[in-house]
Coordinates of C-alpha atoms in Angstrom, one line a residue:
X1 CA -17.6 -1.3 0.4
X2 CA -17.6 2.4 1.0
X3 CA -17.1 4.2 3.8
X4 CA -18.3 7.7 3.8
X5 CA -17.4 10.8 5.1
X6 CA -18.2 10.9 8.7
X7 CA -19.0 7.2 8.6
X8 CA -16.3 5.0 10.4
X9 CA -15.7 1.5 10.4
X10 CA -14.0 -0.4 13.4
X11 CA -13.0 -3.8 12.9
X12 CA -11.1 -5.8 15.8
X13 CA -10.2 -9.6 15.2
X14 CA -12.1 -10.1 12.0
X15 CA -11.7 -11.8 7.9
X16 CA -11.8 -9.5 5.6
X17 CA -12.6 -10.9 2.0
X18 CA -13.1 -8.3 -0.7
X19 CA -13.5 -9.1 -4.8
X20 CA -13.8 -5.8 -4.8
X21 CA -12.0 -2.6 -3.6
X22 CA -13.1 -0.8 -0.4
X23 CA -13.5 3.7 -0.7
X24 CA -12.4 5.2 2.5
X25 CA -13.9 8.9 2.7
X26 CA -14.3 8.8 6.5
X27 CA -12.3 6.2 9.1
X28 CA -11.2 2.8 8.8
X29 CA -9.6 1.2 11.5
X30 CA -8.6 -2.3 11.5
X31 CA -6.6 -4.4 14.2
X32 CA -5.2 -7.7 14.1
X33 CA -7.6 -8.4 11.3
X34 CA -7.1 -11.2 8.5
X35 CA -8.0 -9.0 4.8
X36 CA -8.0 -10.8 1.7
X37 CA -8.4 -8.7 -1.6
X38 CA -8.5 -9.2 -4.9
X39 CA -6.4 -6.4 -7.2
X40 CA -6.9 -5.5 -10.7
X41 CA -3.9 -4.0 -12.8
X42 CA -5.4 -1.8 -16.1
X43 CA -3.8 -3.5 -18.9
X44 CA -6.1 -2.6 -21.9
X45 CA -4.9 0.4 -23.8
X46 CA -2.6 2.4 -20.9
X47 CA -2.6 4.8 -18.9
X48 CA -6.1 4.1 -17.5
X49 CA -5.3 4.9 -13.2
X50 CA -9.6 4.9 -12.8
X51 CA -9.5 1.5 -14.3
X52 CA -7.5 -0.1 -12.0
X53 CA -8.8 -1.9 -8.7
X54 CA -7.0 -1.9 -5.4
X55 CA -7.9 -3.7 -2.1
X56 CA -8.7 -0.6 -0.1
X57 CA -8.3 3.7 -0.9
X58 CA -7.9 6.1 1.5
X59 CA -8.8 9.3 -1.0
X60 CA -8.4 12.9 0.4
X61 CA -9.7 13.9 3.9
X62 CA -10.0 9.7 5.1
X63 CA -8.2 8.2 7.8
X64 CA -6.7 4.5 7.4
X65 CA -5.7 2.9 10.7
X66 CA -4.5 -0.4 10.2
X67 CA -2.7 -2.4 13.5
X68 CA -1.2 -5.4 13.3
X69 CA -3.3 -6.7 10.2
X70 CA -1.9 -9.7 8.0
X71 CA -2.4 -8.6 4.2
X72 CA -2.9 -10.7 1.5
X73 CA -3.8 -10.2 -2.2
X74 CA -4.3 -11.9 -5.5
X75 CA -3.9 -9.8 -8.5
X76 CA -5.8 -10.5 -11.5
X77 CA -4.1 -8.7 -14.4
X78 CA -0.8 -8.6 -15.9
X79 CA 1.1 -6.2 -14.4
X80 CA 3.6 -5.8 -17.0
X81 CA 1.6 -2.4 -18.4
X82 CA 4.6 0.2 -18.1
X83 CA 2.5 2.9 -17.4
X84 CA 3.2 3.7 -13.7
X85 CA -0.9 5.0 -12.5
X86 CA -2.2 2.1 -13.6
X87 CA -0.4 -0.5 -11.5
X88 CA -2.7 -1.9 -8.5
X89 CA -1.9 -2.0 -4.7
X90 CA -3.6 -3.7 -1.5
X91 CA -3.4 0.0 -0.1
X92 CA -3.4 2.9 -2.0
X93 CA -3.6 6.3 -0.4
X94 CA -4.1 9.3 -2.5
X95 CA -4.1 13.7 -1.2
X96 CA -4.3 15.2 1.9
X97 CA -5.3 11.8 3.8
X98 CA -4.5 10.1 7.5
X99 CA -2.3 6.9 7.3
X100 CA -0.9 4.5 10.0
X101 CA 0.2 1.2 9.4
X102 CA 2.0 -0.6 12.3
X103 CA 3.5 -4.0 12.4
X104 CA 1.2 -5.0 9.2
X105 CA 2.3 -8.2 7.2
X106 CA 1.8 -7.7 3.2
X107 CA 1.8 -11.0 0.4
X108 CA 0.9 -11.5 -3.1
X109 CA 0.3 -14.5 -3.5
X110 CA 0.4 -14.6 -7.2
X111 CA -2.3 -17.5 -7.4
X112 CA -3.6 -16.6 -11.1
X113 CA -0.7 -17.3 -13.7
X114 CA 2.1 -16.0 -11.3
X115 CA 0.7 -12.3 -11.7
X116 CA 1.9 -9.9 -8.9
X117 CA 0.2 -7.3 -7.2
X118 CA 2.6 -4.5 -8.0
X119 CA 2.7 -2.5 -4.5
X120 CA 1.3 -3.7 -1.0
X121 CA 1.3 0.3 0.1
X122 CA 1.0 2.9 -2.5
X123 CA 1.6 6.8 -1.2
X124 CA 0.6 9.5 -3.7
X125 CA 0.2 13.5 -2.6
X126 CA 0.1 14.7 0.5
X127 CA -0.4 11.5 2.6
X128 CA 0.3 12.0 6.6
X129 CA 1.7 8.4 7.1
X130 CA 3.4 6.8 9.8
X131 CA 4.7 3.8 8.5
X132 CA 6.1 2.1 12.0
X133 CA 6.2 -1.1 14.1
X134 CA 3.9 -2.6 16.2
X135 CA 4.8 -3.0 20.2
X136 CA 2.9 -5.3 22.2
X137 CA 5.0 -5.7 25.6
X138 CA 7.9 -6.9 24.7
X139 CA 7.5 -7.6 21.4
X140 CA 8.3 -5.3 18.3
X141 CA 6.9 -6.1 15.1
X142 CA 7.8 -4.6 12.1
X143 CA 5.5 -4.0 8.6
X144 CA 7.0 -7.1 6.2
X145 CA 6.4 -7.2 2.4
X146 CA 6.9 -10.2 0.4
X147 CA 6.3 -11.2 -3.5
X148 CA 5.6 -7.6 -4.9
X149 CA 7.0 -5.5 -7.5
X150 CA 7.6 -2.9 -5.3
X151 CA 6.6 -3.6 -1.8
X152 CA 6.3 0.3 -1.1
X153 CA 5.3 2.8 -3.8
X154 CA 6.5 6.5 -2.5
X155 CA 4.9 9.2 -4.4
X156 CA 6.2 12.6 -2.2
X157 CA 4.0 15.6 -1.6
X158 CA 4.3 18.0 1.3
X159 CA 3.1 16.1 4.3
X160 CA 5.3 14.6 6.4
X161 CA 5.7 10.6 5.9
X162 CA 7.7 8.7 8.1
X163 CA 8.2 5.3 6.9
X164 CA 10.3 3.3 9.4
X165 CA 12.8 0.3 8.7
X166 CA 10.5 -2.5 6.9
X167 CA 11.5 -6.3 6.4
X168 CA 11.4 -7.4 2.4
X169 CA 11.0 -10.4 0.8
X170 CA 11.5 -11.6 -3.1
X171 CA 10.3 -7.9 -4.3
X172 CA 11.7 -6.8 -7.2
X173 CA 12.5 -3.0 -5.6
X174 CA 11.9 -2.9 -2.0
X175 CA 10.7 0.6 -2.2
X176 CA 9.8 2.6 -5.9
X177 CA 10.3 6.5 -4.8
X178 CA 9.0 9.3 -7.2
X179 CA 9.1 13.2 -6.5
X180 CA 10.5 16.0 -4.6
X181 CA 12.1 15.5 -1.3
X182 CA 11.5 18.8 0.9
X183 CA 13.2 17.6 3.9
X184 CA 15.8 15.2 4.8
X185 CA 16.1 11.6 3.9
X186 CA 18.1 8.6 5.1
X187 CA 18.1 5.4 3.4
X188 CA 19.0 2.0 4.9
X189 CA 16.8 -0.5 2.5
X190 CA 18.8 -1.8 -0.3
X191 CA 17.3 -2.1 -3.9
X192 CA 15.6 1.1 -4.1
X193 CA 14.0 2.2 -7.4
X194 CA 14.4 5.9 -8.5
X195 CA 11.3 7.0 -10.6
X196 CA 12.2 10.8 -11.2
X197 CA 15.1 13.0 -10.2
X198 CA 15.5 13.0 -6.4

């Protein structure tokens, strides 16, 4: 599935169920929507990042709007490659993109020979993101990751990301951080996993 520049797809209460990953160029925006994806991990010589598949990409100049959505992948390769690029996530965001995710749930579920997906969200460049909970009345609900190698890959550029307080379960590193920080940064999460000088 692609989704072109100036094309936008709305989805409201709807199943999701991709072999395959989805391009976002123009706008995706999903609410309370079940997505299943598949996610392939490049395992056959390294170092290979086009070879990889994730469950959706929000490239350059795309929005991704996703609102209360319940994640859930299955990933299809070893993910025991060491080479960083090539590792697959459900999201992956890349350059000078649009991102909200609020009060999301994220799961591998690891159904082919225990394999992991390695990140539910995966940041790289100059991603706007507001990483936040969901309110509904009274009720807050925050983005939850469970069963991943890291649940959030942070790859800093110069936007602005704001990634509130997330809930992890059985991740290896809660969140994998890699780059530059240009402004301040507080940590609560425990198990963080520095990449590259900080």
């Amino acid at each position: 599935l692609t989704i072109e520049a100036g094309g936008v797809l709305e989805a409201t209460q709807t199943t999701f169920t991709m072999a395959h990953q989805t391009d976002v160029y123009g706008r995706f925006q999903a609410t309370k929507c079940d997505m299943n994806h598949d996610t392939w991990t490049d395992i056959f010589d390294g170092d290979h990042p086009e070879q990889r598949v994730n469950g959706i990409n929000v490239w350059g100049g795309a929005q991704g709007v996703f609102i209360n959505n319940s994640f859930k992948s299955v990933e299809k390769r070893d993910h025991s490659v060491q080479y960083y690029d090539d590792w697959s996530a459900i999201i992956n965001a890349e350059g000078s993109c649009f991102l909200v995710i609020e009060g999301c749930s994220f799961e591998s579920l690891n159904l082919v020979n225990g394999w992991v997906t390695p990140f539910g969200l995966r940041m790289t460049g100059d991603v706007d993101a507001w990483i936040r909970d969901y309110t509904e009345g009274e009720t807050r609900t925050r983005n939850s990751f469970k069963a991943f190698r890291s649940g959030v890959g942070w790859e800093f550029g110069s936007a602005i990301q704001r990634l509130t307080l997330c809930d992890f379960t059985n991740c290896q590193y809660n969140v994998r951080m890699i780059g530059n920080v240009q402004r301040n940064i507080l940590l609560y999460n425990q198990k963080q996993y520095m990449d590259s000088a900080i």
